[in-house]
Short mmCIF file of C-alpha atoms in Angstrom, two decimals:
data_model
loop_
_atom_site.label_atom_id
_atom_site.label_comp_id
_atom_site.label_asym_id
_atom_site.label_seq_id
_atom_site.Cartn_x
_atom_site.Cartn_y
_atom_site.Cartn_z
CA MET A 76 -92.61 -22.57 64.92
CA SER A 77 -94.30 -25.63 66.30
CA ALA A 78 -92.29 -28.72 65.58
CA LEU A 79 -95.41 -30.85 65.71
CA LEU A 80 -97.62 -29.12 63.14
CA PHE A 81 -95.07 -27.65 60.80
CA ASP A 82 -92.08 -29.95 60.88
CA ARG A 83 -89.09 -30.21 58.58
CA LEU A 84 -91.05 -32.03 55.90
CA HIS A 85 -93.55 -29.20 55.80
CA SER A 86 -90.97 -26.42 55.53
CA GLY A 87 -88.91 -28.58 53.18
CA LEU A 88 -91.81 -28.81 50.75
CA GLY A 89 -92.12 -25.02 50.86
CA VAL A 90 -88.41 -24.60 50.09
CA VAL A 91 -88.65 -27.01 47.16
CA LEU A 92 -91.64 -25.06 45.78
CA ASP A 93 -89.53 -21.89 46.02
CA LEU A 94 -86.61 -23.57 44.24
CA ARG A 95 -88.93 -24.83 41.48
CA ALA A 96 -90.36 -21.35 40.99
CA SER A 97 -86.79 -20.00 40.82
CA GLN A 98 -85.89 -22.61 38.21
CA GLN A 99 -88.90 -21.52 36.15
CA ALA A 100 -87.63 -17.93 36.25
CA LEU A 101 -84.17 -19.09 35.13
CA THR A 102 -85.68 -21.12 32.27
CA ALA A 103 -87.74 -18.11 31.19
CA SER A 104 -84.56 -16.04 31.26
CA ASN A 105 -82.68 -18.66 29.21
CA LEU A 106 -85.43 -18.87 26.58
CA ALA A 107 -85.76 -15.08 26.38
CA ASN A 108 -82.01 -14.88 25.69
CA ALA A 109 -81.88 -17.80 23.25
CA TYR A 110 -80.26 -15.50 20.66
CA THR A 111 -78.36 -13.07 22.86
CA PRO A 112 -74.67 -13.32 21.92
CA GLY A 113 -72.45 -14.49 24.78
CA PHE A 114 -75.36 -15.42 27.04
CA GLN A 115 -74.74 -18.53 29.16
CA ALA A 116 -77.71 -20.69 30.13
CA ARG A 117 -78.22 -21.01 33.89
CA PHE A 118 -79.99 -23.65 35.94
CA ILE A 119 -80.34 -25.07 39.44
CA ARG A 120 -78.93 -28.56 39.80
CA PHE A 121 -81.77 -30.28 41.60
CA ASP A 122 -80.47 -33.84 41.60
CA THR A 123 -77.57 -33.02 43.93
CA ILE A 124 -79.60 -30.69 46.20
CA LEU A 125 -82.42 -33.18 46.65
CA ALA A 126 -80.09 -36.20 46.91
CA ASP A 127 -78.15 -34.38 49.66
CA ALA A 128 -81.37 -33.57 51.50
CA VAL A 129 -83.05 -36.95 51.07
CA GLY A 130 -79.99 -39.14 51.60
CA ALA A 131 -78.94 -37.41 54.79
CA THR A 132 -80.19 -38.42 58.22
CA GLU A 133 -82.42 -36.16 60.29
CA SER A 134 -80.93 -32.79 61.06
CA GLN A 135 -79.29 -32.75 64.48
CA GLY A 136 -81.40 -29.81 65.55
CA MET A 137 -78.61 -27.32 64.99
CA THR A 138 -79.46 -23.81 63.89
CA ARG A 139 -77.36 -21.88 61.46
CA THR A 140 -76.72 -18.47 62.99
CA ASP A 141 -74.20 -17.30 60.42
CA ALA A 142 -74.22 -17.62 56.65
CA LEU A 143 -70.68 -19.00 56.78
CA HIS A 144 -71.60 -21.94 59.02
CA VAL A 145 -71.54 -25.35 57.44
CA GLY A 146 -75.09 -26.65 57.08
CA ALA A 147 -76.19 -29.72 58.97
CA PRO A 148 -76.89 -32.72 56.73
CA GLY A 149 -80.50 -32.74 55.62
CA ASP A 150 -80.81 -28.97 55.39
CA LEU A 151 -81.98 -27.55 52.10
CA PRO A 152 -79.88 -24.64 50.86
CA SER A 153 -81.46 -21.24 51.39
CA ALA A 154 -79.70 -19.81 48.34
CA PRO A 155 -79.74 -22.31 45.46
CA PRO A 156 -76.42 -22.98 43.75
CA ILE A 157 -76.84 -21.68 40.21
CA GLU A 158 -74.79 -23.41 37.54
CA TYR A 159 -73.78 -22.11 34.13
CA VAL A 160 -73.74 -24.07 30.89
CA ASP A 161 -70.55 -23.65 28.85
CA PRO A 162 -71.06 -22.98 25.14
CA VAL A 163 -70.06 -25.74 22.74
CA PRO A 164 -66.58 -25.21 21.22
CA TRP A 165 -68.03 -24.56 17.76
CA SER A 166 -70.47 -21.95 19.05
CA VAL A 167 -70.22 -18.84 16.86
CA ASP A 168 -71.49 -16.25 19.33
CA GLY A 169 -70.74 -17.86 22.72
CA ASN A 170 -74.41 -18.47 23.46
CA SER A 171 -75.05 -21.72 25.34
CA VAL A 172 -78.88 -21.84 25.37
CA THR A 173 -80.38 -25.00 23.87
CA PRO A 174 -84.10 -24.24 23.45
CA GLU A 175 -85.19 -27.89 23.33
CA ARG A 176 -83.29 -28.69 26.52
CA GLU A 177 -84.88 -25.67 28.19
CA VAL A 178 -88.39 -26.71 27.17
CA ILE A 179 -87.80 -30.21 28.56
CA ARG A 180 -86.39 -28.78 31.79
CA MET A 181 -89.43 -26.50 32.01
CA THR A 182 -91.90 -29.36 31.54
CA GLU A 183 -90.13 -31.52 34.12
CA ASN A 184 -89.96 -28.56 36.49
CA SER A 185 -93.68 -27.83 36.27
CA ILE A 186 -94.54 -31.48 36.86
CA MET A 187 -92.32 -31.52 39.96
CA PHE A 188 -93.89 -28.23 41.10
CA GLU A 189 -97.35 -29.79 40.87
CA ALA A 190 -96.17 -32.95 42.63
CA THR A 191 -94.66 -30.93 45.48
CA SER A 192 -97.78 -28.81 45.86
CA THR A 193 -99.89 -31.98 45.91
CA GLY A 194 -97.71 -33.25 48.75
CA LEU A 195 -98.18 -29.97 50.60
CA ASN A 196 -101.95 -30.14 50.01
CA ARG A 197 -102.08 -33.65 51.44
CA ARG A 198 -100.29 -32.54 54.59
CA LEU A 199 -102.62 -29.59 55.00
CA ALA A 200 -105.63 -31.87 54.51
CA LEU A 201 -104.22 -34.14 57.20
CA LEU A 202 -103.88 -31.20 59.59
CA ARG A 203 -107.41 -30.05 58.76
CA PHE A 204 -108.71 -33.55 59.43
CA ALA A 205 -106.93 -33.65 62.81
CA ALA A 206 -107.99 -30.12 63.70
CA SER A 207 -111.65 -30.89 63.07
CA ASP A 208 -111.62 -33.91 65.39
CA GLY A 209 -111.62 -36.28 62.45
CA LYS A 210 -115.07 -35.16 61.35
CA ALA A 211 -114.17 -33.40 58.10
CA GLY A 212 -112.72 -35.39 55.42
CA MET B 758 -88.81 -12.65 42.52
CA GLY B 759 -92.17 -14.10 41.66
CA PHE B 760 -94.19 -15.39 38.80
CA ILE B 761 -94.74 -11.80 37.60
CA ASP B 762 -90.97 -11.40 37.14
CA THR B 763 -90.88 -14.69 35.26
CA LEU B 764 -93.65 -13.51 32.95
CA SER B 765 -91.94 -10.18 32.32
CA ILE B 766 -88.72 -11.99 31.36
CA THR B 767 -90.66 -14.15 28.89
CA ALA B 768 -92.34 -11.02 27.54
CA SER B 769 -88.91 -9.50 26.88
CA GLY B 770 -87.98 -12.64 24.94
CA LEU B 771 -91.18 -12.46 22.89
CA THR B 772 -90.49 -8.81 22.05
CA ALA B 773 -86.91 -9.57 21.01
CA GLU B 774 -88.08 -12.39 18.73
CA ARG B 775 -90.78 -10.18 17.21
CA VAL B 776 -88.22 -7.50 16.36
CA ARG B 777 -86.02 -10.20 14.84
CA LEU B 778 -88.92 -11.34 12.68
CA GLN B 779 -89.63 -7.74 11.63
CA ALA B 780 -86.01 -7.41 10.50
CA VAL B 781 -86.29 -10.66 8.52
CA ALA B 782 -89.51 -9.42 6.88
CA SER B 783 -87.88 -6.11 5.98
CA ASN B 784 -84.76 -7.86 4.61
CA LEU B 785 -86.78 -10.31 2.52
CA ALA B 786 -89.08 -7.61 1.15
CA ASN B 787 -86.06 -5.54 0.11
CA ALA B 788 -83.82 -8.38 -1.07
CA ARG B 789 -83.56 -6.79 -4.55
CA THR B 790 -84.03 -3.11 -3.68
CA THR B 791 -81.30 -1.15 -5.48
CA ARG B 792 -82.26 2.32 -4.22
CA GLY B 793 -82.84 3.09 -0.57
CA VAL B 794 -83.53 6.34 1.26
CA ASP B 795 -79.86 7.39 1.10
CA GLY B 796 -79.54 6.66 -2.62
CA GLY B 797 -77.61 3.42 -2.19
CA PRO B 798 -78.95 -0.13 -2.19
CA TYR B 799 -80.93 -1.43 0.79
CA VAL B 800 -78.71 -2.44 3.71
CA ARG B 801 -79.50 -5.62 5.62
CA GLN B 802 -80.99 -4.81 9.04
CA LEU B 803 -79.48 -6.63 12.01
CA PRO B 804 -81.17 -6.38 15.44
CA LEU B 805 -78.62 -6.38 18.27
CA ILE B 806 -79.91 -8.24 21.32
CA GLU B 807 -78.32 -7.89 24.73
CA SER B 808 -79.19 -9.42 28.07
CA VAL B 809 -80.04 -6.94 30.79
CA GLY B 810 -80.14 -7.92 34.45
CA ARG B 811 -79.96 -6.60 37.97
CA ASP B 812 -76.66 -6.27 39.82
CA PHE B 813 -78.34 -6.32 43.24
CA GLY B 814 -80.54 -8.69 45.19
CA THR B 815 -80.17 -12.40 45.79
CA GLU B 816 -77.94 -14.66 43.71
CA LEU B 817 -81.02 -15.77 41.77
CA GLU B 818 -82.14 -12.20 41.05
CA ARG B 819 -78.68 -11.30 39.81
CA ASN B 820 -78.80 -14.30 37.45
CA LEU B 821 -82.08 -13.39 35.79
CA ALA B 822 -81.64 -11.78 32.39
CA TRP B 823 -84.10 -9.83 30.29
CA ALA B 824 -83.52 -9.81 26.54
CA GLN B 825 -83.42 -6.34 25.04
CA VAL B 826 -83.01 -5.14 21.48
CA THR B 827 -80.56 -2.28 21.96
CA GLU B 828 -80.24 -1.29 18.32
CA VAL B 829 -81.23 -2.34 14.82
CA ALA B 830 -77.89 -1.94 13.04
CA ASN B 831 -76.81 -1.92 9.41
CA ALA B 832 -74.99 -5.12 8.47
CA THR B 833 -71.47 -4.44 7.21
CA ASP B 834 -71.03 -7.31 4.75
CA PRO B 835 -70.35 -6.18 1.13
CA PHE B 836 -73.04 -5.63 -1.49
CA GLU B 837 -73.54 -8.03 -4.35
CA LEU B 838 -72.19 -6.58 -7.62
CA VAL B 839 -73.99 -7.62 -10.81
CA TYR B 840 -72.81 -6.53 -14.26
CA ASP B 841 -75.86 -5.07 -16.00
CA PRO B 842 -75.07 -1.85 -17.96
CA SER B 843 -78.68 -1.49 -19.10
CA HIS B 844 -79.91 -1.09 -15.50
CA PRO B 845 -80.75 2.55 -14.68
CA HIS B 846 -79.00 2.16 -11.31
CA ALA B 847 -75.77 0.82 -12.80
CA ASP B 848 -72.57 2.76 -12.02
CA ASP B 849 -70.03 4.05 -14.58
CA GLN B 850 -68.50 0.58 -15.02
CA GLY B 851 -71.93 -0.97 -15.59
CA TYR B 852 -72.22 -2.68 -12.21
CA VAL B 853 -75.43 -2.65 -10.17
CA LYS B 854 -75.14 -2.96 -6.39
CA TYR B 855 -77.70 -5.35 -4.93
CA PRO B 856 -78.41 -5.55 -1.18
CA ASN B 857 -76.24 -7.70 1.09
CA VAL B 858 -79.27 -9.87 1.88
CA ASN B 859 -78.86 -13.63 1.63
CA ILE B 860 -82.30 -15.21 1.16
CA LEU B 861 -81.18 -18.55 2.64
CA ASN B 862 -79.82 -16.92 5.80
CA GLU B 863 -83.03 -14.93 6.18
CA MET B 864 -85.18 -18.06 5.84
CA VAL B 865 -83.11 -19.85 8.50
CA ASP B 866 -83.41 -16.80 10.76
CA MET B 867 -87.15 -16.77 10.21
CA MET B 868 -87.50 -20.42 11.21
CA THR B 869 -85.35 -20.13 14.34
CA THR B 870 -87.24 -16.97 15.31
CA ALA B 871 -90.61 -18.71 14.96
CA ARG B 872 -89.46 -21.70 17.02
CA THR B 873 -87.98 -19.53 19.76
CA TYR B 874 -91.16 -17.46 19.85
CA GLU B 875 -93.14 -20.68 20.32
CA ALA B 876 -90.82 -21.80 23.11
CA ASN B 877 -91.40 -18.48 24.88
CA VAL B 878 -95.19 -18.79 24.48
CA ASN B 879 -94.81 -22.27 25.97
CA ALA B 880 -92.99 -20.68 28.93
CA VAL B 881 -95.92 -18.28 29.47
CA GLU B 882 -98.34 -21.22 29.58
CA THR B 883 -96.18 -23.17 32.03
CA THR B 884 -95.66 -20.17 34.32
CA LYS B 885 -99.41 -19.52 34.31
CA GLN B 886 -100.12 -23.14 35.18
CA MET B 887 -97.59 -23.09 38.04
CA ALA B 888 -99.12 -19.88 39.40
CA HIS B 889 -102.57 -21.51 39.34
CA VAL B 890 -101.23 -24.53 41.22
CA ALA B 891 -99.59 -22.24 43.79
CA ILE B 892 -102.81 -20.26 44.26
CA SER B 893 -104.83 -23.39 44.97
CA ILE B 894 -102.46 -24.76 47.65
CA GLY B 895 -104.47 -25.54 50.79
CA ARG B 896 -107.86 -25.45 49.10
CA GLY B 897 -108.02 -29.14 49.72
#
């Protein structure tokens, strides 16, 4: 893959879009099981993933050739860490889904999905502009 | 995993909530029914919902759960006994067995069902919107 056209920012945006779509699937699953006894709500903890990726310096150009290798700082995880919500102690049936929290997470997630895709669109527009000798705009 | 999977999960949730509402409707309609098909009073219907998932695929795919109504069971709580010897359905001691339906519980169930159904409809809308955004990537 050309480092010039499709750099880490470009592939990073794609990974984040994937993660956001995965989070939407998890939210759908949580809401569908809002009354399933013993069901634990699941979610992807974005703040730590993104903080790790943003706060780290540029990747040192190392390639992970084995799943057990430690990732270089700045790499986004290929498999998102999925966290479980523990039910509250007074929960009768062990279900830990809070519908209002899920709806809020869903709204935030779709906004971030749109924001990320806007970022991706801007980069593609930039490439199109460069590819057309600066004539198209 | 894709948006189609997400929609099918939400659909399973909508179905589960609809069955729950059907049970509430049946319980409310028969709250004072003293003779059912088997000769006894009406028994409160209780849909049993279980989460069904895949045990293969990526970590994400193994964590997705579809809601499924496995059975609509008879509730086992005791019937309400009312002393009314003049009632044709009274037993030898003059007691009439009324269904084990608690109107207040049914109303609460009905409200939570309606809200959860709405939340699932909301999820359909959001998934649809995200899919539209994804389709238009690169259109400039």
